[in-house]
Structures are given as structure tokens and as C-alpha cells.
Short mmCIF file of C-alpha atoms in Angstrom, two decimals:
data_model
loop_
_atom_site.label_atom_id
_atom_site.label_comp_id
_atom_site.label_asym_id
_atom_site.label_seq_id
_atom_site.Cartn_x
_atom_site.Cartn_y
_atom_site.Cartn_z
CA MET A 7 -20.36 21.19 -1.36
CA THR A 8 -20.31 24.12 -3.43
CA ARG A 9 -20.25 23.51 -7.21
CA THR A 10 -20.20 25.30 -10.44
CA ILE A 11 -23.72 25.57 -12.05
CA LYS A 12 -23.78 22.99 -15.16
CA VAL A 13 -25.93 24.34 -18.28
CA LEU A 14 -26.92 21.97 -21.01
CA VAL A 15 -27.80 24.38 -23.98
CA THR A 16 -29.49 22.51 -26.54
CA LYS A 17 -31.72 22.85 -29.96
CA ILE A 18 -34.09 20.27 -30.68
CA GLY A 19 -36.16 19.69 -33.77
CA LEU A 20 -35.21 20.80 -37.34
CA ASP A 21 -34.69 24.67 -37.29
CA SER A 22 -31.12 25.52 -38.12
CA HIS A 23 -30.50 28.83 -36.42
CA ASP A 24 -28.67 28.65 -33.12
CA ARG A 25 -27.58 32.32 -32.75
CA GLY A 26 -30.25 32.47 -29.92
CA ALA A 27 -28.71 29.37 -28.47
CA LYS A 28 -25.28 30.63 -28.65
CA ILE A 29 -25.81 34.00 -26.98
CA ILE A 30 -27.26 32.38 -24.41
CA ALA A 31 -24.46 29.73 -24.01
CA ARG A 32 -22.39 32.97 -23.90
CA ALA A 33 -24.06 34.57 -21.18
CA TYR A 34 -24.36 31.75 -18.99
CA ARG A 35 -20.29 31.25 -19.55
CA ASP A 36 -19.93 35.06 -18.79
CA ALA A 37 -21.74 34.40 -15.49
CA GLY A 38 -19.31 31.64 -14.58
CA MET A 39 -21.10 28.84 -15.50
CA GLU A 40 -20.15 25.43 -17.33
CA VAL A 41 -21.95 25.09 -20.44
CA VAL A 42 -21.94 22.15 -22.65
CA TYR A 43 -23.36 22.99 -25.95
CA THR A 44 -24.77 20.14 -28.10
CA GLY A 45 -24.98 22.09 -31.42
CA LEU A 46 -28.34 21.60 -33.72
CA ARG A 47 -30.70 19.13 -34.35
CA GLN A 48 -31.10 17.05 -31.31
CA THR A 49 -33.50 14.68 -30.68
CA PRO A 50 -35.11 14.51 -27.32
CA GLU A 51 -33.32 11.16 -26.66
CA GLN A 52 -30.14 12.79 -27.45
CA VAL A 53 -30.91 15.38 -25.07
CA MET A 54 -31.83 13.35 -22.28
CA GLN A 55 -28.73 11.23 -22.80
CA ALA A 56 -26.45 14.12 -23.18
CA ALA A 57 -28.32 15.76 -19.54
CA LEU A 58 -27.54 12.26 -17.84
CA GLU A 59 -24.18 11.85 -18.95
CA GLU A 60 -22.79 15.25 -18.39
CA ASP A 61 -24.53 15.33 -14.75
CA VAL A 62 -26.09 19.07 -15.63
CA ASP A 63 -28.16 21.21 -13.36
CA VAL A 64 -30.04 22.83 -15.95
CA VAL A 65 -31.30 21.97 -19.67
CA ALA A 66 -31.83 24.89 -21.54
CA ILE A 67 -33.80 24.16 -24.76
CA SER A 68 -33.82 26.72 -27.89
CA ILE A 69 -36.38 25.98 -30.56
CA LEU A 70 -37.89 28.12 -33.15
CA SER A 71 -39.49 25.35 -35.46
CA GLY A 72 -42.98 25.48 -33.93
CA ALA A 73 -42.52 22.01 -32.81
CA HIS A 74 -42.30 22.88 -29.14
CA SER A 75 -45.72 21.39 -27.97
CA ILE A 76 -44.46 18.00 -29.21
CA LEU A 77 -40.86 17.70 -28.60
CA VAL A 78 -40.54 19.87 -25.16
CA PRO A 79 -42.62 17.73 -23.34
CA ARG A 80 -41.05 14.49 -24.71
CA VAL A 81 -37.67 15.99 -23.37
CA VAL A 82 -39.11 16.54 -20.00
CA LYS A 83 -41.02 13.00 -19.82
CA LEU A 84 -37.56 11.22 -20.93
CA LEU A 85 -35.68 13.31 -18.01
CA ARG A 86 -38.12 12.34 -15.28
CA ASP A 87 -38.26 8.57 -16.58
CA GLU A 88 -34.46 8.59 -16.21
CA GLY A 89 -34.71 10.08 -12.36
CA LEU A 90 -33.32 13.43 -13.57
CA ASP A 91 -36.45 15.26 -11.90
CA ASP A 92 -34.24 17.73 -10.10
CA VAL A 93 -33.17 19.35 -13.17
CA LEU A 94 -34.29 22.85 -14.34
CA VAL A 95 -35.90 22.72 -17.77
CA LEU A 96 -36.05 26.39 -19.38
CA VAL A 97 -37.36 27.10 -23.11
CA GLY A 98 -36.62 29.99 -24.94
CA GLY A 99 -37.26 30.91 -28.89
CA VAL A 100 -40.45 31.77 -30.71
CA ILE A 101 -43.37 30.30 -28.54
CA PRO A 102 -46.68 31.68 -28.71
CA GLU A 103 -48.36 33.01 -25.44
CA ASP A 104 -51.08 30.56 -25.62
CA ASP A 105 -48.88 27.69 -25.66
CA ILE A 106 -46.63 28.65 -22.39
CA PRO A 107 -49.42 27.22 -20.03
CA GLU A 108 -49.08 23.67 -21.48
CA LEU A 109 -45.18 23.63 -21.59
CA LYS A 110 -45.28 24.81 -18.02
CA GLU A 111 -47.87 21.97 -16.88
CA ALA A 112 -45.73 19.50 -18.68
CA GLY A 113 -42.59 20.49 -16.18
CA VAL A 114 -40.74 23.47 -18.24
CA LYS A 115 -40.06 26.05 -15.06
CA GLU A 116 -39.91 28.96 -17.37
CA VAL A 117 -40.21 30.18 -21.18
CA PHE A 118 -38.26 33.21 -22.48
CA GLY A 119 -39.53 34.27 -25.75
CA THR A 120 -37.74 36.76 -28.39
CA GLY A 121 -36.51 39.73 -26.77
CA SER A 122 -35.79 38.45 -23.33
CA ASN A 123 -32.99 39.91 -21.35
CA THR A 124 -29.97 37.58 -20.53
CA ASP A 125 -29.38 39.22 -17.14
CA GLU A 126 -32.92 38.08 -16.71
CA ILE A 127 -32.53 34.64 -17.27
CA ILE A 128 -29.23 34.05 -15.72
CA ALA A 129 -30.84 35.37 -12.54
CA PHE A 130 -33.92 33.13 -13.08
CA THR A 131 -31.72 30.37 -13.54
CA ARG A 132 -29.49 31.11 -10.21
CA GLN A 133 -32.65 31.19 -8.33
CA ASN A 134 -34.60 28.23 -9.31
CA VAL A 135 -31.93 25.51 -10.04
CA ARG A 136 -32.24 22.92 -7.45
CA ARG A 137 -29.33 20.82 -6.94
CA VAL A 138 -26.39 23.57 -5.96
CA MET B 4 -25.39 11.96 -1.09
CA ASP B 5 -24.58 8.34 -0.09
CA ILE B 6 -20.92 7.80 -1.31
CA LYS B 7 -21.07 4.13 -1.09
CA GLU B 8 -23.97 3.85 -2.85
CA LEU B 9 -22.93 6.03 -5.54
CA ALA B 10 -19.32 3.85 -5.99
CA ASP B 11 -21.46 0.66 -6.20
CA GLY B 12 -23.56 1.97 -8.86
CA VAL B 13 -20.68 3.10 -10.87
CA ILE B 14 -19.29 -0.45 -10.20
CA ARG B 15 -22.29 -1.89 -11.83
CA GLY B 16 -21.90 0.24 -14.54
CA GLU B 17 -24.79 2.56 -14.29
CA LYS B 18 -24.06 5.76 -16.44
CA ARG B 19 -26.24 8.11 -14.07
CA SER B 20 -24.08 6.93 -10.89
CA LEU B 21 -20.89 7.15 -13.00
CA ALA B 22 -22.13 10.88 -14.20
CA ARG B 23 -22.79 11.80 -10.49
CA ALA B 24 -19.86 10.34 -9.26
CA ILE B 25 -17.50 12.60 -11.65
CA THR B 26 -19.38 15.71 -10.48
CA VAL B 27 -18.20 14.79 -7.11
CA VAL B 28 -14.42 14.22 -8.05
CA GLU B 29 -14.77 17.86 -9.68
CA ASN B 30 -16.23 19.40 -6.57
CA ASN B 31 -15.93 17.52 -3.44
CA PRO B 32 -12.43 16.78 -2.28
CA GLY B 33 -13.74 14.58 0.47
CA GLY B 34 -16.29 12.73 -1.22
CA THR B 35 -13.53 12.17 -3.70
CA ARG B 36 -11.35 10.49 -1.29
CA GLU B 37 -14.10 7.97 0.03
CA LEU B 38 -15.48 7.58 -3.57
CA LEU B 39 -11.59 6.41 -4.62
CA GLY B 40 -11.31 3.87 -1.80
CA TYR B 41 -14.34 2.14 -2.56
CA ILE B 42 -13.68 1.90 -6.54
CA TYR B 43 -10.04 1.90 -6.87
CA PRO B 44 -9.83 -1.75 -6.54
CA HIS B 45 -12.24 -2.20 -9.49
CA THR B 46 -10.02 -0.07 -11.94
CA GLY B 47 -7.16 -1.12 -14.26
CA GLY B 48 -9.04 -2.82 -17.11
CA ALA B 49 -9.27 0.27 -19.38
CA TYR B 50 -6.85 1.08 -22.25
CA ILE B 51 -6.53 4.70 -22.05
CA ILE B 52 -5.98 6.39 -25.14
CA GLY B 53 -4.66 10.12 -25.06
CA VAL B 54 -5.68 12.81 -28.03
CA THR B 55 -4.09 16.15 -28.09
CA GLY B 56 -2.93 18.55 -30.58
CA SER B 57 -3.98 22.40 -31.74
CA PRO B 58 -7.01 23.82 -31.43
CA GLY B 59 -8.90 22.97 -34.99
CA VAL B 60 -7.06 19.98 -36.10
CA GLY B 61 -10.12 18.13 -35.48
CA LYS B 62 -9.50 16.23 -32.26
CA SER B 63 -13.18 15.84 -31.23
CA THR B 64 -14.19 14.37 -34.62
CA LEU B 65 -11.49 11.87 -34.70
CA VAL B 66 -12.40 11.06 -31.02
CA TYR B 67 -16.28 10.27 -32.13
CA SER B 68 -14.77 8.31 -35.17
CA LEU B 69 -12.64 6.23 -33.13
CA ALA B 70 -15.29 5.79 -30.34
CA ARG B 71 -17.75 4.55 -32.96
CA TYR B 72 -15.10 1.99 -34.50
CA TYR B 73 -14.45 0.70 -31.12
CA ARG B 74 -18.27 0.56 -30.65
CA SER B 75 -18.44 -1.61 -33.94
CA LEU B 76 -15.88 -4.10 -32.48
CA GLY B 77 -18.01 -4.27 -29.34
CA LYS B 78 -15.96 -2.46 -26.98
CA LYS B 79 -17.38 -0.42 -24.37
CA VAL B 80 -16.12 3.12 -24.88
CA GLY B 81 -15.57 6.19 -22.38
CA VAL B 82 -14.60 9.62 -23.68
CA LEU B 83 -13.47 12.31 -21.51
CA ALA B 84 -13.11 15.52 -23.36
CA VAL B 85 -11.54 18.76 -21.50
CA ASP B 86 -12.35 22.25 -22.64
CA PRO B 87 -10.61 25.47 -20.91
CA THR B 88 -12.14 27.45 -18.35
CA SER B 89 -12.43 31.24 -19.04
CA PRO B 90 -9.63 32.88 -16.33
CA PHE B 91 -11.88 35.61 -16.02
CA THR B 92 -15.20 34.24 -15.41
CA GLY B 93 -14.74 30.99 -14.23
CA GLY B 94 -17.18 29.80 -16.88
CA ALA B 95 -16.58 27.80 -19.80
CA ILE B 96 -18.32 26.35 -23.06
CA LEU B 97 -17.85 22.57 -23.40
CA GLY B 98 -18.39 22.22 -27.31
CA ASP B 99 -16.88 18.90 -27.68
CA ARG B 100 -20.14 16.99 -27.87
CA ILE B 101 -20.97 19.16 -30.85
CA ARG B 102 -18.94 16.58 -32.75
CA MET B 103 -20.09 13.68 -31.18
CA SER B 104 -23.90 13.56 -31.20
CA GLY B 105 -24.59 12.20 -34.79
CA GLY B 106 -25.65 8.63 -33.68
CA GLU B 107 -28.22 6.95 -31.77
CA ILE B 108 -28.43 6.37 -28.29
CA ASP B 109 -25.90 3.88 -27.24
CA GLN B 110 -25.56 2.40 -23.63
CA GLY B 111 -21.91 1.15 -24.72
CA LEU B 112 -20.96 4.74 -25.09
CA TYR B 113 -20.21 7.30 -22.20
CA ILE B 114 -19.27 10.95 -23.22
CA ARG B 115 -18.20 13.38 -20.38
CA SER B 116 -17.30 17.09 -21.00
CA LEU B 117 -15.01 18.71 -18.14
CA ALA B 118 -13.71 22.21 -17.68
CA SER B 119 -10.07 22.72 -17.25
CA ARG B 120 -10.82 25.04 -14.05
CA GLY B 121 -7.57 26.97 -14.46
CA HIS B 122 -5.40 23.80 -14.43
CA LEU B 123 -2.54 23.96 -16.92
CA GLY B 124 -1.00 21.10 -18.95
CA GLY B 125 -4.27 20.36 -21.22
CA LEU B 126 -6.22 18.47 -18.77
CA SER B 127 -8.37 19.32 -15.69
CA GLU B 128 -7.33 18.44 -12.01
CA ALA B 129 -10.30 15.82 -11.89
CA ALA B 130 -9.75 14.09 -15.05
CA SER B 131 -7.39 11.50 -13.02
CA ASP B 132 -10.42 10.40 -10.98
CA ALA B 133 -12.63 10.87 -13.86
CA LEU B 134 -10.83 8.35 -15.69
CA ALA B 135 -10.65 5.97 -12.77
CA LEU B 136 -14.13 6.19 -12.47
CA ILE B 137 -15.06 5.35 -16.13
CA ASP B 138 -12.52 2.61 -16.01
CA ALA B 139 -14.13 1.17 -12.56
CA ALA B 140 -17.49 1.30 -14.48
CA GLY B 141 -16.04 -1.23 -16.99
CA TYR B 142 -15.52 0.79 -20.28
CA GLU B 143 -12.61 -1.16 -22.05
CA ILE B 144 -11.10 1.85 -24.03
CA ILE B 145 -11.37 5.43 -22.81
CA LEU B 146 -10.51 8.27 -25.03
CA LEU B 147 -8.90 11.41 -23.26
CA GLU B 148 -9.25 14.46 -25.17
CA THR B 149 -7.12 17.24 -24.06
CA VAL B 150 -7.94 21.04 -24.85
CA GLY B 151 -6.49 22.47 -27.48
CA THR B 152 -2.60 22.67 -26.90
CA GLY B 153 0.14 24.48 -27.88
CA GLN B 154 3.85 23.22 -27.42
CA ALA B 155 4.16 22.45 -23.53
CA GLU B 156 0.70 20.67 -22.58
CA VAL B 157 2.17 17.30 -22.17
CA GLU B 158 0.43 16.39 -19.02
CA VAL B 159 -1.55 13.97 -21.14
CA MET B 160 1.36 11.30 -21.42
CA ARG B 161 0.86 10.59 -17.60
CA PHE B 162 -2.32 9.42 -17.71
CA ALA B 163 -2.67 7.60 -21.42
CA HIS B 164 -1.13 4.28 -22.39
CA THR B 165 -0.91 5.49 -25.93
CA VAL B 166 -0.74 9.21 -26.93
CA LEU B 167 -1.98 10.36 -30.35
CA VAL B 168 -0.69 13.61 -31.40
CA THR B 169 -3.23 15.25 -33.92
CA LEU B 170 -2.09 17.67 -36.51
CA VAL B 171 -3.14 19.05 -40.19
CA PRO B 172 -1.69 19.44 -43.49
CA GLY B 173 -0.24 22.89 -43.71
CA LEU B 174 1.84 23.27 -40.81
CA GLY B 175 4.86 23.45 -42.75
CA ASP B 176 7.93 24.75 -41.07
CA GLU B 177 5.93 25.19 -38.20
CA ILE B 178 6.39 21.51 -37.40
CA GLN B 179 10.21 22.47 -36.69
CA ALA B 180 9.15 25.24 -34.23
CA ILE B 181 7.30 22.51 -32.00
CA LYS B 182 9.37 19.41 -32.41
CA ALA B 183 10.04 19.47 -28.77
CA GLY B 184 7.08 19.18 -26.45
CA ILE B 185 3.90 18.01 -27.53
CA LEU B 186 5.81 16.29 -30.65
CA GLU B 187 8.00 14.54 -28.26
CA ILE B 188 5.06 12.67 -26.45
CA GLY B 189 3.33 10.89 -29.60
CA ASP B 190 3.30 7.34 -29.81
CA VAL B 191 1.29 7.78 -32.82
CA PHE B 192 1.04 10.87 -35.27
CA VAL B 193 -2.00 11.53 -36.76
CA VAL B 194 -2.45 13.97 -39.77
CA ASN B 195 -6.29 14.34 -40.17
CA LYS B 196 -7.99 16.37 -42.40
CA ALA B 197 -5.53 14.36 -44.98
CA ASP B 198 -7.79 15.48 -48.18
CA ARG B 199 -6.38 18.93 -47.90
CA ASP B 200 -3.53 20.00 -49.96
CA GLY B 201 0.06 19.81 -48.59
CA VAL B 202 -0.68 16.58 -46.64
CA ASP B 203 2.27 15.18 -48.35
CA LYS B 204 4.59 17.50 -47.06
CA THR B 205 3.50 17.27 -43.68
CA VAL B 206 3.81 13.74 -43.22
CA LEU B 207 7.29 13.97 -44.73
CA GLU B 208 8.26 16.22 -42.08
CA ILE B 209 6.94 14.62 -39.28
CA GLU B 210 9.02 11.34 -40.75
CA MET B 211 12.04 13.39 -40.74
CA MET B 212 11.33 14.64 -37.14
CA LEU B 213 10.99 11.25 -36.10
CA ASP B 214 13.98 9.89 -37.94
CA LEU B 215 16.06 12.38 -36.19
CA ALA B 216 14.91 11.65 -32.78
CA PRO B 217 17.52 9.37 -30.61
CA LEU B 218 17.56 5.63 -31.35
CA VAL B 219 14.91 4.10 -29.15
CA SER B 220 13.21 0.93 -29.24
CA TYR B 221 9.70 2.31 -30.66
CA ARG B 222 9.83 4.19 -33.74
CA PRO B 223 6.02 6.08 -34.08
CA ARG B 224 4.33 6.07 -37.30
CA VAL B 225 2.50 8.76 -39.03
CA ILE B 226 -0.95 8.12 -39.93
CA ARG B 227 -3.20 10.04 -42.42
CA THR B 228 -7.04 10.38 -41.42
CA VAL B 229 -10.34 12.21 -42.53
CA ALA B 230 -12.02 11.49 -39.45
CA SER B 231 -15.06 13.42 -40.68
CA LYS B 232 -15.74 10.58 -43.07
CA ASP B 233 -14.09 8.00 -41.00
CA GLU B 234 -11.26 7.33 -43.15
CA GLY B 235 -8.24 5.80 -41.94
CA ILE B 236 -9.49 4.91 -38.43
CA GLU B 237 -9.04 1.37 -39.20
CA GLU B 238 -5.39 1.78 -39.99
CA LEU B 239 -5.19 4.30 -36.87
CA VAL B 240 -6.80 1.50 -34.44
CA LYS B 241 -4.23 -0.94 -35.81
CA GLU B 242 -1.28 0.98 -35.02
CA ILE B 243 -2.69 2.13 -31.61
CA GLU B 244 -2.70 -1.63 -31.33
CA ARG B 245 0.80 -2.16 -32.27
CA HIS B 246 2.00 0.17 -30.00
CA LYS B 247 -0.33 -1.44 -27.18
CA GLU B 248 1.56 -4.59 -27.93
CA HIS B 249 5.18 -3.16 -27.98
CA LEU B 250 4.14 -1.99 -24.24
CA ILE B 251 3.43 -5.12 -23.40
CA ALA B 252 5.92 -7.05 -25.01
CA SER B 253 8.69 -4.93 -23.67
CA ASP B 254 7.49 -4.50 -20.28
CA ALA B 255 7.06 -0.93 -20.60
CA LEU B 256 3.13 -1.25 -19.76
CA ASN B 257 4.36 -2.13 -16.38
CA GLN B 258 7.11 0.70 -16.13
CA LYS B 259 4.33 3.21 -17.37
CA GLN B 260 1.75 1.93 -14.78
CA MET B 261 4.45 2.58 -12.02
CA TYR B 262 5.29 6.05 -13.90
CA MET B 263 1.38 6.98 -13.82
CA ALA B 264 1.21 5.71 -10.21
CA GLU B 265 3.69 7.74 -8.98
CA GLU B 266 3.02 11.12 -10.67
CA ARG B 267 -0.17 10.71 -9.16
CA VAL B 268 0.63 10.12 -5.65
CA LYS B 269 3.31 12.93 -6.02
CA ASP B 270 0.77 15.21 -7.19
CA ILE B 271 -1.74 14.37 -4.32
CA LEU B 272 1.07 14.62 -1.71
CA ILE B 273 2.01 18.30 -3.21
CA ARG B 274 -1.55 19.56 -3.21
CA ARG B 275 -1.97 18.48 0.15
CA VAL B 276 1.53 19.81 1.44
CA SER B 277 0.66 23.07 -0.32
CA ALA B 278 -2.61 23.55 0.92
CA TYR B 279 -1.25 23.07 4.49
CA VAL B 280 1.66 25.37 4.06
CA LEU B 281 -0.25 28.06 2.70
CA ASP B 282 -2.83 27.74 5.04
CA ARG B 283 -0.37 27.81 7.90
CA ALA B 284 1.83 30.79 6.74
CA GLY B 285 -1.32 32.51 7.21
CA THR B 286 -0.51 36.19 8.39
CA ASP B 287 3.51 35.21 7.81
CA LEU B 288 2.31 35.62 4.19
CA ASP B 289 0.79 38.99 4.13
CA ILE B 290 3.68 40.71 5.84
CA ALA B 291 5.93 39.10 3.44
CA MET B 292 3.83 40.12 0.57
CA GLN B 293 4.20 43.45 1.97
CA ASP B 294 7.97 43.32 2.30
CA ILE B 295 8.49 41.94 -1.11
CA ALA B 296 6.42 44.58 -2.99
CA SER B 297 7.94 47.54 -1.26
CA ARG B 298 11.30 45.98 -2.12
CA LYS B 299 12.75 45.42 1.46
CA LYS B 300 13.03 41.63 0.96
CA ASP B 301 13.71 39.73 -1.97
CA PRO B 302 11.00 36.63 -2.33
CA TYR B 303 13.62 33.99 -1.63
CA THR B 304 14.62 35.82 1.56
CA ALA B 305 11.03 36.13 2.79
CA ALA B 306 9.89 32.22 1.85
CA GLU B 307 12.93 31.30 3.79
CA GLU B 308 12.39 33.38 6.79
CA ILE B 309 8.53 31.86 7.03
CA LEU B 310 10.19 28.22 6.70
CA LYS B 311 12.93 28.75 9.17
CA ASP B 312 10.76 29.82 11.74
CA TRP B 313 8.99 26.68 11.63
CA PHE B 314 11.77 24.29 11.62
CA GLU B 315 13.42 26.10 14.50
CA GLU B 316 10.08 25.34 16.62
CA ALA B 317 10.58 21.81 15.39
#
């Protein structure tokens, strides 16, 4: 069964800049993937619900507000609780180096900070997506 | 993946099974046939409302507003929203959810985005099967949102019981230009963003166009909405209800079901036969291609010759 990779690009928390999220969404699209973009200020519950209803392979979370240590593990836990444990979770945004290990510990596969290259993110996504 | 198990989950109304099943009908023809075989007897309970109109008229906002209204009446609501696939990369950005993510988690609401994947007509090839799955999962109202349409994407009328054609004020004379095509398929005309200037003129233009239409048993009405503020939604739902009652009273609902069934089975036949024909034509096709490109043969003669060989065999 060949299928197009489907990605949920989302912004959680209260920050209101989605330029990065839009650049990533566009890069995924240009790489031939189908991207569901949720828009700003999603709650972890909304992200889980969208991932479930859309049956995505990847959840790409953009967060700049600094609340990642609380919100991101909550998203991962909700996904796992719903049995969506084969979904690849990626995080992008402003994340201090020191916080990365605990996000990975929580189930995030990779964290892409500012200045990350979109080609690199797409290659990483293709290599690590588990369901296709 | 066990298709029978998945079908059972859909019939039990589980969102996750439904979501996975829709992925199957998007990607896996063999699985689709098996899946539809299981779930089809459980379909037929949903009332399908198509929402079409040009890009930017507010279809997604209108759909979400309608969805919440039907939820307030206690109906289970499914939303299927189609967005275009890039013809160059095969990728797509599905943005309809941006307008549909306001509320709290609602187990009685299911929203799914589909990419058109090169399918013309305003929907996607999988849309029909996806509708059947949402129907089988027990959703009573399904809102089917097309891609932003121009003048010719009328496919939604083949899948929806009631079609809403959505416009905005300020189109003016353009209504004249688009009165064929999508304006002919509307069962309800919605003038959204009705708090903008020019709304009276736009409503008048549509009313005049409807008055010029040949005399039929049902005259669609024009409803004003401001979907972003949930204004006019109650009137709109009443008008959808009026159309539904007309369909039932005039036996048109049965005729419509037959029409939908006919179109669907023809679609599948054509798809299967054309795949067979192209596959069988194989090298003949390559030769014909060369002859046509070099102007040795015209395309009709070349096609005729390919077919002739087969019929002589038989």
C-alpha cells in the first residue's frame, strides 16, 4: 500500500507567530506531502483530536512561547493514550538546548531549532515516518 | 491491517477506525472494495449537504457554523473538506481546519480534510467512499465542502442531497457570467459576509437570475449569512429543511438516490475499463503516440486501429 505522507502542522500555546509553521507547511507540500494546517493557539487536546481525525503520519509542532516543557509532553501523552503511538512527533521553534533531552524522553523524535534547514527536516521526516 | 476489523470499528462509530478507513479508500483500491462491501449495508442514514463556491467566500467558516448549529440540535455531524493538490509536486496544504478549530473536543463531530489529488470536478476520487464511511459510522448530517470552485465544478450535486452555492456581496455583473454551471446546481443560495456593502444588489441579482430560470417545481431561495458571527444560520438550516421536505414529498429523494447510484457505478465501471484498456494497449499506445506526434496519423485513426485489432480477435 503506497500512500502519500500526511503531516499535521500545528501551533500550540499562546504565541501568535506562525511564519515558521507556514514555511514548514509549504516545504512539506513542495516535497509532495499532504499537510493539514490547524492555525494558531491550539490546545494539546485539539492537536490530538486533529491527528486522530485526519489519520496523519506526522505531527509537527511549532512553539515559540517557552511553554514547550509543559505542552509538548502533554500532546505526546494524549496521542499515546489514544493509541496513536506510531505517529512521528517533531518539534520546531525556540527551544533551549537544555530542554531537548526531556522532550525526547517524552517521545519527541527530533527538535529543530531556529535556523534549521527545511531539506534536512524533510529528509528526517521521510526516514523516520513509521507507517507508510 | 485487518479490513473486517476496521469495518466493524467504523460501524460501531469509532472515530479512529473511521479515520483509518478513510485513509484506506484514499490509497488502497483492493482494501476499498472489501471495506465498502462490509459497510455499505449500514449506509443511507446520513443527509448530505454540499457546500460549494469560489475561493474566499467563507465556505469553511460556514460549514463550521452549520456543524455547530446541527450539534446544538443533538445531531451527529461529519465534515468532509476537499482542498486542491499541487499539480507540480503532488503535495497539498489542507487549510479548512483553520476555520474549524474553535471549540472544545466534541465526540459527535468528525472533521476530515482530503486532497483533490488531481481529480477534477471540485472533489476527490475518494470523496464518495469517504462519505459512505462517515454515513456508516452513524453521522446524521454530513457537510461536504468542495475546493474553491469556478464555473464548472458541479460534481458535488452527484453526492449531496442539498447543494448550497455560496457567494459574497460585490460580485455584481459577474453573476451574469457564471449563471450557467455552478449557479444551476444550487438548491439554496447563500450570500455570506452579508454585513458587507452591496449585499442587497447581490441578492437581487441572484433572485432575478432565479426568476429567469425555466419553471420548475422548486424555486430556490437566497439566504443571507455572516458565518463568522453565526448570523443567518438558523434561517439557512430552515431552508435546507424546506428543500429536504420538497425532495421527500415529490419523490425526488428516491430519484436522486437512483441518480447518485447510477453515476457512482458508472464511475467505477469507467475507471476499471479504462485501466484495463490502457494496460492492454501497452506497446500499441507507444507506437500510436509516435505516429500522432510525427503527424503520420491523426489521433482518431490511431485509436480506432488499436480497438479494431481487439475486436477482430474476438
